[in-house]
Coordinates of C-alpha atoms and ligand atoms in Angstrom, one line a residue:
X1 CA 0.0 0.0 0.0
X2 CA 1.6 3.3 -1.5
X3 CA 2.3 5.9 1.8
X4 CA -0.3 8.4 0.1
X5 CA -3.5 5.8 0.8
X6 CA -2.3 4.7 4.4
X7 CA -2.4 8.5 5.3
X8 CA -5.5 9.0 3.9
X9 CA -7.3 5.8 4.7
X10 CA -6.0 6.7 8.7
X11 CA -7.4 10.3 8.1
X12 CA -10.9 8.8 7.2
X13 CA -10.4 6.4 10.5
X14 CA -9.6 9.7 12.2
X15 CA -12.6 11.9 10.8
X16 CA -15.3 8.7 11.8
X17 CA -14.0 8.9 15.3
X18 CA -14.2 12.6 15.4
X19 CA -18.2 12.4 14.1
X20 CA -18.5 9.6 16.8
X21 CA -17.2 11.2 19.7
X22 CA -18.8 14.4 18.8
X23 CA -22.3 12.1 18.7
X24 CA -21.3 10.6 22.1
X25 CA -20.5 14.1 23.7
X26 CA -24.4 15.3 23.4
X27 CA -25.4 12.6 26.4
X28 CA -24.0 12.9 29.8
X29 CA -23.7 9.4 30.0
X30 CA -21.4 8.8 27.1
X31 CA -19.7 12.3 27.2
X32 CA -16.2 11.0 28.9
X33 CA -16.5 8.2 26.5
X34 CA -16.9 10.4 23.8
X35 CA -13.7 12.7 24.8
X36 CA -11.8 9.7 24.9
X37 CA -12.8 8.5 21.5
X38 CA -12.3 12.0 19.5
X39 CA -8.8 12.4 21.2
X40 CA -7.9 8.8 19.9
X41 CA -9.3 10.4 16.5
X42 CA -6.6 13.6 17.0
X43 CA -4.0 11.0 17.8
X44 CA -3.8 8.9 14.9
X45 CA -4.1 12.3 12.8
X46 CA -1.2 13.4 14.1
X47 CA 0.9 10.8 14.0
X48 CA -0.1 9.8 10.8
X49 CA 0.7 13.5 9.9
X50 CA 4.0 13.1 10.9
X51 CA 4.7 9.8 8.5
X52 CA 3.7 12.9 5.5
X53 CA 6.8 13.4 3.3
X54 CA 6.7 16.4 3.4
X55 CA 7.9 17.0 7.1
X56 CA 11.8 17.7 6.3
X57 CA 12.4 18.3 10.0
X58 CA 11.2 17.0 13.4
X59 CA 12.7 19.3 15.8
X60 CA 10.3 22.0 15.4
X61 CA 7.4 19.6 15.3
X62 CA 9.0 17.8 18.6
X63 CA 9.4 21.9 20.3
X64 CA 5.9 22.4 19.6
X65 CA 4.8 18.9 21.2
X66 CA 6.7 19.2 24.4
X67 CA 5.6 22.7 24.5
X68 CA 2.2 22.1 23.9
X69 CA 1.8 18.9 26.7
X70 CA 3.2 20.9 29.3
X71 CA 1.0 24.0 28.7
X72 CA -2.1 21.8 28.3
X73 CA -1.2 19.7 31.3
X74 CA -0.7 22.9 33.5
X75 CA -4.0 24.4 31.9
X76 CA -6.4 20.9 32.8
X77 CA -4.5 20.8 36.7
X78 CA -4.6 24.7 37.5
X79 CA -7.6 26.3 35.7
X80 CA -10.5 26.6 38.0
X81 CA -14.1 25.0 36.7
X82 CA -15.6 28.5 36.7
X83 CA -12.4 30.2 34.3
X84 CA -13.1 27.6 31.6
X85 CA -14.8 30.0 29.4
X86 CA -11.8 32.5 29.2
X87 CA -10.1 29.3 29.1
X88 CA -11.7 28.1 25.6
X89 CA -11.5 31.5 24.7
X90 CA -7.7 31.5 24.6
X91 CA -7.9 28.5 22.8
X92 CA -9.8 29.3 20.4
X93 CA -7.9 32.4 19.4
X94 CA -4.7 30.2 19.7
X95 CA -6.4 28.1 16.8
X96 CA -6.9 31.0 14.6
X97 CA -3.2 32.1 15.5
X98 CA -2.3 28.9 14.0
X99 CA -4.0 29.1 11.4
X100 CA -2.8 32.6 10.4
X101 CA 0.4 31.5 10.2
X102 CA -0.2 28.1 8.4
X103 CA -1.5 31.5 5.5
X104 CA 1.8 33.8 6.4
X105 CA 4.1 31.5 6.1
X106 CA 2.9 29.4 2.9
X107 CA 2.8 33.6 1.6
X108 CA 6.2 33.2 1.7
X109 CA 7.4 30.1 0.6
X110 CA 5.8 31.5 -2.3
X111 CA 6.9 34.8 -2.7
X112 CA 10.3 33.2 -1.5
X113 CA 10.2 30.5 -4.6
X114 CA 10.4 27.5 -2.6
X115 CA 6.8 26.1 -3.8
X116 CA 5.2 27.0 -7.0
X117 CA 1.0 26.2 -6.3
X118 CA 0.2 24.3 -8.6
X119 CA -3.0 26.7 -9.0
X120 CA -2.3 29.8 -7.7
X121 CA -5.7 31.4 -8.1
X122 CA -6.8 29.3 -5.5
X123 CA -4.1 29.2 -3.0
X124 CA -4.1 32.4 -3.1
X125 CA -7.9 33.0 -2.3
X126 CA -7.5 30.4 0.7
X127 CA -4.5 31.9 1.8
X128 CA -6.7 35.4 2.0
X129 CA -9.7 33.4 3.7
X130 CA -7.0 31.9 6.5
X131 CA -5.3 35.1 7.4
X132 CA -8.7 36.9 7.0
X133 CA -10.1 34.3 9.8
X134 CA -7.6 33.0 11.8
X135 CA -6.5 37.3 12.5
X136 CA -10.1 38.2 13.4
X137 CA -10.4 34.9 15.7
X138 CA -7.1 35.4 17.5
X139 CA -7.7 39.5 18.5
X140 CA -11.5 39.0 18.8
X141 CA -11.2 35.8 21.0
X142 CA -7.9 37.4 22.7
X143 CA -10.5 40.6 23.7
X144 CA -13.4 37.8 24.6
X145 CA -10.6 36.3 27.2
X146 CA -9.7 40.2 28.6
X147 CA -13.1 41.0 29.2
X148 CA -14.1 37.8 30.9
X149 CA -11.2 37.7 32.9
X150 CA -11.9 41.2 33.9
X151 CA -8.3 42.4 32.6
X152 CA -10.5 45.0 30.5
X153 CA -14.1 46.0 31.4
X154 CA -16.8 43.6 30.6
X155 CA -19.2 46.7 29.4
X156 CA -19.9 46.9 25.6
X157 CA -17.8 49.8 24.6
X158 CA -19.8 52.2 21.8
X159 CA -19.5 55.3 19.5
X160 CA -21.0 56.9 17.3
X161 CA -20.8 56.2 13.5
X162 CA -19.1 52.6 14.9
X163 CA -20.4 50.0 12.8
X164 CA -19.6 52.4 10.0
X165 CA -16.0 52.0 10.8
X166 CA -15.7 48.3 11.1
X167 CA -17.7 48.1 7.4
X168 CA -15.4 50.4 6.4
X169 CA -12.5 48.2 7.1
X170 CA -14.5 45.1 6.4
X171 CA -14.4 46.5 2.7
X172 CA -11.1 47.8 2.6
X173 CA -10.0 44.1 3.6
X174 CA -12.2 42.4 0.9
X175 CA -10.6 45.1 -1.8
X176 CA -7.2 44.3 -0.7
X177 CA -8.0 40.5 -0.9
X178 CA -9.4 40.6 -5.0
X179 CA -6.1 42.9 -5.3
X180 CA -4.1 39.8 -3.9
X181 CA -5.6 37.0 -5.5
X182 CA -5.3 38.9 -8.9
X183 CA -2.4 41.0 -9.2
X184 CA 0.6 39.6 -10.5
X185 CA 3.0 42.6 -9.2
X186 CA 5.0 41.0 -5.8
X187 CA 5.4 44.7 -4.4
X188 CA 1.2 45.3 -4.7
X189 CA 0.9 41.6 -3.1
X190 CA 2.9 41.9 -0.4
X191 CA 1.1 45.7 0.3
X192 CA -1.9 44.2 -0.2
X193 CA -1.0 40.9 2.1
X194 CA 0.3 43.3 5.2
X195 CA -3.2 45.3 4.6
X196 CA -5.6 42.3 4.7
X197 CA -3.4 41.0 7.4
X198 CA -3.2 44.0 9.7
X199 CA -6.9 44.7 9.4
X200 CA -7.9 41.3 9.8
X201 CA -6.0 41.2 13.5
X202 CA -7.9 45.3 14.2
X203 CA -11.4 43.9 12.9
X204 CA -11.1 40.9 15.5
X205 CA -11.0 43.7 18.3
X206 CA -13.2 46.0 16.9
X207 CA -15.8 43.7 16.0
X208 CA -15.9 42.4 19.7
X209 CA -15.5 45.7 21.2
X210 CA -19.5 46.7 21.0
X211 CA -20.4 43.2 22.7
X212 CA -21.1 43.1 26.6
X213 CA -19.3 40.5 28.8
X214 CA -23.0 38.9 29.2
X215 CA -23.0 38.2 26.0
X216 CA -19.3 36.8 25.5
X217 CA -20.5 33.2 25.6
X218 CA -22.5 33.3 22.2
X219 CA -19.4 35.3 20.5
X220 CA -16.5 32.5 22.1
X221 CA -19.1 29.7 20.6
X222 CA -18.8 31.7 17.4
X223 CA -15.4 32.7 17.7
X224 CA -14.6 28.3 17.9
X225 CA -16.6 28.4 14.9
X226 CA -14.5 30.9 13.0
X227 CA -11.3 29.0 14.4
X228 CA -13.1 26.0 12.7
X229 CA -13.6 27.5 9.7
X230 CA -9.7 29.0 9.2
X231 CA -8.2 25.4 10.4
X232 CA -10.7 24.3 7.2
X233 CA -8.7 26.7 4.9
X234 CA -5.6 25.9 6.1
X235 CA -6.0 22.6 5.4
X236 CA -7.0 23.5 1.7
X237 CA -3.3 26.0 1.9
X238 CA -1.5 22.7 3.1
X239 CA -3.9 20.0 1.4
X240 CA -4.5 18.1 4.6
X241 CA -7.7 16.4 4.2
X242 CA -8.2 15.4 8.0
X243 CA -7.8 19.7 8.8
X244 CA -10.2 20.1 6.8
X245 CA -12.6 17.7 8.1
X246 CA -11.7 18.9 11.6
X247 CA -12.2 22.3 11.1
X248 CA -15.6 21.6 9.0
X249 CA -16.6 19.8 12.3
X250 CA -15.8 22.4 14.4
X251 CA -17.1 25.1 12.3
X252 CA -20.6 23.5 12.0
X253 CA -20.5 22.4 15.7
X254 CA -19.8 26.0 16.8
X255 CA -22.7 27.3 14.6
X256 CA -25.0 24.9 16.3
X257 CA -24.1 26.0 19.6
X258 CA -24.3 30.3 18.8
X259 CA -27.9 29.3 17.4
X260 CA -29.1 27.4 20.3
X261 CA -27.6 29.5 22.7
X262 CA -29.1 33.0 20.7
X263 CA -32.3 31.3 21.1
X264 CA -32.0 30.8 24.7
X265 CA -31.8 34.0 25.3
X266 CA -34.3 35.2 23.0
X267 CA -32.2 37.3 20.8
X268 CA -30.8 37.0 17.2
X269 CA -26.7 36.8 16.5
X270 CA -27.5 40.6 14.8
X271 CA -28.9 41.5 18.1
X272 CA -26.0 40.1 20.0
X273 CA -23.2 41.4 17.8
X274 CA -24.2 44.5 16.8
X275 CA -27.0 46.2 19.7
X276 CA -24.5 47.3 22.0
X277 CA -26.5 45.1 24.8
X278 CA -24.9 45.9 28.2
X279 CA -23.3 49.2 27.4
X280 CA -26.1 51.2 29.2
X281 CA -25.8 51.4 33.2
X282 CA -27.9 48.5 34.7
X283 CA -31.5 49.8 35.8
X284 CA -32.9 50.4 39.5
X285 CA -35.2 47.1 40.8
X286 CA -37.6 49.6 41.1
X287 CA -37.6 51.0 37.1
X288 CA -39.5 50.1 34.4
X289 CA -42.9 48.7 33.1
X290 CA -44.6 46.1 35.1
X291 CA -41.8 46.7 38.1
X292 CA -42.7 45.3 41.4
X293 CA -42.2 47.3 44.3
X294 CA -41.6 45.6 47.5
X295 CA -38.8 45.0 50.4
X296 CA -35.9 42.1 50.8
X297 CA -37.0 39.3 53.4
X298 CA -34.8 37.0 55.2
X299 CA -34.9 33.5 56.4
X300 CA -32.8 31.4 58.7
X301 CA -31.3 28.1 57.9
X302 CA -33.7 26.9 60.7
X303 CA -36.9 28.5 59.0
X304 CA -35.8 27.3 55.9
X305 CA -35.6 23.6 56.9
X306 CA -39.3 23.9 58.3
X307 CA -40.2 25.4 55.1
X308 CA -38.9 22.5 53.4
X309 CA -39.8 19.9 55.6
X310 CA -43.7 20.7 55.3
X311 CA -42.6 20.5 51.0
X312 CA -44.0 17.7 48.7
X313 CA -42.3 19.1 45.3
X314 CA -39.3 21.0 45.2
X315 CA -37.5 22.4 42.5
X316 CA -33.8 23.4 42.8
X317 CA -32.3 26.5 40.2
X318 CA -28.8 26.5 40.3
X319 CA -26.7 29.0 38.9
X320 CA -23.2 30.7 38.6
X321 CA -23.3 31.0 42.7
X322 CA -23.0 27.9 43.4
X323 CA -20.1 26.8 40.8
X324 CA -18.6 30.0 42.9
X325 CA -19.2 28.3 46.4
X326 CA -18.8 25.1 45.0
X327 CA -22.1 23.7 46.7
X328 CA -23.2 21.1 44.3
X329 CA -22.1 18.4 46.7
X330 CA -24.0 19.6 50.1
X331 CA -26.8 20.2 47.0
X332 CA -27.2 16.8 46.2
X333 CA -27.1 15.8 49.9
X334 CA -30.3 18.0 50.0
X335 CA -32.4 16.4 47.5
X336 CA -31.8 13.3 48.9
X337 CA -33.0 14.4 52.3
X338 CA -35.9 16.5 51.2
X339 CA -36.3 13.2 49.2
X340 CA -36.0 10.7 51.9
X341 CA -38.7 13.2 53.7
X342 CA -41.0 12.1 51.1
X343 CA -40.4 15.2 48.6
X344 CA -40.0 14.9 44.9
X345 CA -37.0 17.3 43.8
X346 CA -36.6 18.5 40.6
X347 CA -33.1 20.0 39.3
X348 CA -34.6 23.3 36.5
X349 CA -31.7 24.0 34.5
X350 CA -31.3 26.9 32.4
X351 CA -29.3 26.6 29.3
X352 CA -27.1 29.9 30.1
X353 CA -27.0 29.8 33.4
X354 CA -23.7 30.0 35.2
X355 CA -20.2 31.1 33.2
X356 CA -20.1 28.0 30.0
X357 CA -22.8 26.2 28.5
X358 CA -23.5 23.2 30.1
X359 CA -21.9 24.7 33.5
X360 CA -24.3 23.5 36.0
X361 CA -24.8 20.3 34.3
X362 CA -21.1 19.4 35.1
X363 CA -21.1 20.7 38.4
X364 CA -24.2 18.5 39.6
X365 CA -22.6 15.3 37.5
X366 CA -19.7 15.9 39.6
X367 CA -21.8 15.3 42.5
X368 CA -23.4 12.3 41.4
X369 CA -26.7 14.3 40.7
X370 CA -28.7 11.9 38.8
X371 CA -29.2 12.5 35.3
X372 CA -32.9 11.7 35.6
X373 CA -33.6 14.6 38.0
X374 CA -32.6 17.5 35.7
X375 CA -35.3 19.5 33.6
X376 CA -34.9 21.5 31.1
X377 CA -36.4 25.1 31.4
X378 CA -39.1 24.4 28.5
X379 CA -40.0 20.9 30.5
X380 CA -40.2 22.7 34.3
X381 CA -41.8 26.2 33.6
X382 CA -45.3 24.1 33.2
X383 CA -45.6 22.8 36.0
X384 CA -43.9 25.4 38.1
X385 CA -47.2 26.3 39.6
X386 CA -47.5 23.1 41.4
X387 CA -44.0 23.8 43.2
X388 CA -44.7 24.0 46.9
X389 CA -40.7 25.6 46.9
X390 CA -37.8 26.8 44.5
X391 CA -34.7 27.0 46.3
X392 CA -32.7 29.4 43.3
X393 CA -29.4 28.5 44.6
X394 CA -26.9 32.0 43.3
X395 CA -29.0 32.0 40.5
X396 CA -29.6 35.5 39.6
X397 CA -30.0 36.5 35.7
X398 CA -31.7 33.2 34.5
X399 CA -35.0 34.0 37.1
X400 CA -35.1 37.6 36.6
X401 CA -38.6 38.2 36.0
X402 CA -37.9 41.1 34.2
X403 CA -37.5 39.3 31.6
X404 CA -40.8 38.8 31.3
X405 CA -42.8 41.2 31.9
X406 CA -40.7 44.8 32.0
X407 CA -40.9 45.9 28.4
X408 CA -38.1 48.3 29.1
X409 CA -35.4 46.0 30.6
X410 CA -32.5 45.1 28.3
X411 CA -33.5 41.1 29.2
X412 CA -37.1 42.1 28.0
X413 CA -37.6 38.5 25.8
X414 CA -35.0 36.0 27.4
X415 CA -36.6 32.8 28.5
X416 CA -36.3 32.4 32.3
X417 CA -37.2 29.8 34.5
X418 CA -40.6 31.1 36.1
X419 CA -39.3 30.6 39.6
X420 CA -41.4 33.4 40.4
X421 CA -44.5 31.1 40.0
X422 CA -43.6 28.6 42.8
X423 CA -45.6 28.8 46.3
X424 CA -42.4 29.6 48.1
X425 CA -39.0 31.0 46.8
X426 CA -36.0 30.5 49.0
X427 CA -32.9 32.6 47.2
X428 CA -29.8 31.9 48.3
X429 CA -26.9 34.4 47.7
X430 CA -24.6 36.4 49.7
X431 CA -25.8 39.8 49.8
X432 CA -27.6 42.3 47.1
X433 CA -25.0 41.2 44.4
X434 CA -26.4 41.5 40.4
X435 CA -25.8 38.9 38.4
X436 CA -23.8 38.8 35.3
X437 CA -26.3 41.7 33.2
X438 CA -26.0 43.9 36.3
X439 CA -29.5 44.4 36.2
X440 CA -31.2 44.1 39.5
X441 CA -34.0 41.0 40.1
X442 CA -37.7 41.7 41.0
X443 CA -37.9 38.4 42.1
X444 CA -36.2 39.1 45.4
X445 CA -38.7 41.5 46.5
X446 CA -41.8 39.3 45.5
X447 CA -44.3 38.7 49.0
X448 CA -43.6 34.8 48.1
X449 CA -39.8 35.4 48.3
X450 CA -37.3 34.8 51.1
X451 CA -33.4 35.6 50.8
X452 CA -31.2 33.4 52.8
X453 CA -28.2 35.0 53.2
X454 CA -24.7 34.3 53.0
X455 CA -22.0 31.6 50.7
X456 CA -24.5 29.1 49.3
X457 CA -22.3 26.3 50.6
X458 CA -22.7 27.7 54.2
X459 CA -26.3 28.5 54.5
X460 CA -26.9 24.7 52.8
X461 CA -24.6 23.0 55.1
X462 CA -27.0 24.8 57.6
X463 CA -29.9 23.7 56.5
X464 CA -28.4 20.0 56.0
X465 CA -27.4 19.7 59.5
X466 CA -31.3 21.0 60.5
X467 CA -32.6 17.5 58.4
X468 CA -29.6 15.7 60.1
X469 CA -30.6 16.6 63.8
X470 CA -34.6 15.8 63.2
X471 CA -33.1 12.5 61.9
X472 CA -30.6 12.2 64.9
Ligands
LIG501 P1 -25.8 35.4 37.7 O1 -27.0 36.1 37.1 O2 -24.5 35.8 37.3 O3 -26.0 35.5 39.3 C1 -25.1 34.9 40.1 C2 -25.6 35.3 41.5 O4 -24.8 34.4 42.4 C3 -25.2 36.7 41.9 O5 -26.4 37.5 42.0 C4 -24.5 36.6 43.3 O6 -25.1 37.4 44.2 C5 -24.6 35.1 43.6 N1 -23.4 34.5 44.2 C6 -22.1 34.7 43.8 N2 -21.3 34.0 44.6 C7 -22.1 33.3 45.5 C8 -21.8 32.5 46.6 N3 -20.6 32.1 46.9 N4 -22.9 32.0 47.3 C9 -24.1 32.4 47.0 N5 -24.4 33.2 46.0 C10 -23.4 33.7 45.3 O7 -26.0 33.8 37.5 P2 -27.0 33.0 36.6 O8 -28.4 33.3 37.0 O9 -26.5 31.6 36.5 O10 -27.0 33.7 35.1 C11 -25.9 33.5 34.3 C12 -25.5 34.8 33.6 O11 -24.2 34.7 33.1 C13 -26.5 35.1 32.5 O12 -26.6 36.5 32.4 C14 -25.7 34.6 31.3 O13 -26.0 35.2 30.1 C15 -24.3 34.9 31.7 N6 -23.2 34.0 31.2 C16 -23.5 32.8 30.9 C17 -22.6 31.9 30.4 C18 -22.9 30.5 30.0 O14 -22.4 30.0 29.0 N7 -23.7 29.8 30.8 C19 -21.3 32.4 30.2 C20 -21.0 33.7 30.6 C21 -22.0 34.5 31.0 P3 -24.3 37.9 45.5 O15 -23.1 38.6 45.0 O16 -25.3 38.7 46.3 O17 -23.9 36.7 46.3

């Protein structure tokens, strides 16, 4: 078998394991498998790479390896649960880094004479597409990563006239792309190759500037979709069929995720990239249509516990609060006291709630939460009604009533979990902190409403102990 058809028949093996894990990562239960199975997939892709003929030299490949595993072994031991977004971010932007330079350099291997393309119109057109991408990933997800990090403010930052500017410069790099790809002067390529390049790597900031940190979840999922998408040119630059595969996968995948995560939230991607949202100061509890006026109440651990006690169905709305306490463990010890007192306990998750998609349902998997018990928003508003108590564990933003009914709130259409429906509401947070919009929650001040003070982990642990010594 010639080397050509082992490489390729492994990069087919590579691309089914890819589709497979990425099939097994949409159910809890086979997620780890799933992991497993796609980075099998990566391996064989890159060791099969490495058989390619047209690697002259190994040191640089073996550099970039040792580098890599140590970063990536620091990154999975020392970044916290809760910085995974900024996390992804970074990686993401480190993708369309790579990528950029897969274009650059393959620029001037050409310009330099050491490869003729064998049809320069169209290396020359993914070469344009690859910078173009990979520079507005790498500064746009590079600004994503400041703002959630809180190295720059998380407000959307706006001026006048400034979508005009970045369509400015969005035309000025497609004019010096058709200038690229058809002039046959080196001097008016190269200009045109440092313009395209150099406004690719401004656009990435620009274009992200105008977005507030509430929404930087939607633009990182479509940031990994851009990185997707310039890993798929390069792989065209460098005719690697299993890049382009990968980064097809990863393109579409990230799509998926922006669309399902703009509908969560009620809002189209236009509305998310280009309204400004979270650039105006947040709004008083007390502002707006349909605002409901009323005072903060408190409850003790020990009145919470005889609140629960008397409960037959209880839901439980976690959100970023407890992945900051870490309370999903003394969480899961609750449901099974409130059900071992005869209560059926629902988890209500919301899809955006906490700092990543899928944030709370890692935490509560973590703690052996069973699958079974989790409900989707759409499956637990319904029936919220019949709820003799919500416990909305630092959940803030994904229960904000506002949402609902105050035309004039910026959240004004985002789905929430009705938590405001329930018989009782028991919120547990630490003190008359906003949640990620900064927009303060009507919820709190609702007559059904009672605030239980203090780190979520604490005031459970409280209540915990109340079950214990009735059982004692
Ligand atoms: P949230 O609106 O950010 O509210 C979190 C609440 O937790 C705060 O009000 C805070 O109040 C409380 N809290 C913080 N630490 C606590 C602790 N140790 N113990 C108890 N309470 C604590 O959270 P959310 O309701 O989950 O909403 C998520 C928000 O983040 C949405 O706006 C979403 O768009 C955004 N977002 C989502 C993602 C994602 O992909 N899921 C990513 C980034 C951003 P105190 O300060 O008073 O304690």
């Amino acid at each position: 078998m010639s080397r050509e058809i082992l490489i390729n028949s492994a990069y087919i093996l590579a691309s089914i394991l890819f589709v497979l894990g990425l099939k097994m990562l949409g159910r809890q239960a086979t997620a780890r498998r799933g992991n497993l199975i796609s980075g099998i997939g990566m391996l064989i892709a890159i060791v099969v790479t490495l058989l390619d003929h047209h690697v002259v030299n190994y040191t640089w490949i073996l550099v970039g390896l040792g580098a890599g595993t140590v970063i990536g072994l620091a990154c999975a031991y020392l970044v916290k649960m809760t910085a995974m977004p900024e996390m992804v971010a970074l990686l993401n932007g480190f993708g369309g880094l790579a990528s950029l330079i897969v274009g650059a350099a393959e620029f001037f291997r050409i310009r330099g004479g050491t490869v003729v393309p064998e049809n320069p119109t169209f290396t020359a057109t993914v070469t344009y597409l690859t910078i173009l991408i990979g520079g507005i990933t790498f500064t746009g997800s590079v600004y994503a990563f400041c703002k959630l990090a809180e190295w720059l403010s998380g407000r959307a930052i706006t001026f006048g006239g400034q979508h005009i500017v970045n369509g400015l410069m969005l035309v000025a790099t497609l004019v010096a792309g058709v200038v690229y790809v058809v002039s046959g002067d080196p001097q008016t390529v190269l200009l045109a190759f440092a313009v395209y390049t150099l406004l690719a790597l401004v656009l990435g900031w620009t274009l992200v500037m105008p977005i507030g940190g509430g929404d930087m979840p939607v633009v990182i999922s479509m940031l990994n979709s851009l990185s997707g998408v310039a890993a798929c040119a390069a792989g065209f630059i460098i005719s690697n069929n299993v890049l382009v595969v990968a980064g097809c996968l990863v393109g579409t995948s990230g799509v998926i995720l922006t669309a399902i995560m703009c509908k969560a939230m009620n809002r189209s991607l236009a509305n998310v990239l280009f309204s400004g949202f979270g650039s105006a100061p947040a709004k008083a509890a007390a502002g707006g249509e349909g605002a409901i006026q009323g005072e903060l109440k408190p409850i003790s651990a020990e009145d919470t516990f005889a609140v629960l006690e008397a409960a037959r169905q209880v839901v439980i709305i976690p959100g970023y609060g407890m992945a900051v306490s870490q309370a999903q463990h003394v969480v899961r010890e609750l449901a099974e006291m409130l059900e071992k007192n005869g209560a059926e306990v629902r988890f209500a998750i919301h899809p955006v709630a906490g700092r990543m998609p899928g944030h709370m349902n890692v935490l509560l998997a973590e703690a052996n939460v069973p699958y079974e018990q989790l409900v989707e928003m759409d499956a637990v508003n319904p029936v919220m009604p019949t709820m003799d108590v919500a416990i909305v564990i630092g959940a803030n933003d994904v229960v904000n009533p506002a949402a609902a009914r105050d035309k004039s709130s910026p959240i004004y259409g985002m789905p929430i979990i009705n938590a405001h429906e329930a018989r009782t509401v028991i919120c547990l947070k630490r003190g008359k902190g906003t949640g990620f919009s900064g927009l303060e929650n009507q919820l709190f001040l609702l007559p059904n409403t009672r605030m239980l003070y203090g780190d979520a982990k604490a005031s459970l642990q409280g209540v915990v102990s109340e079950f214990k010594s009735l059982a004692a």
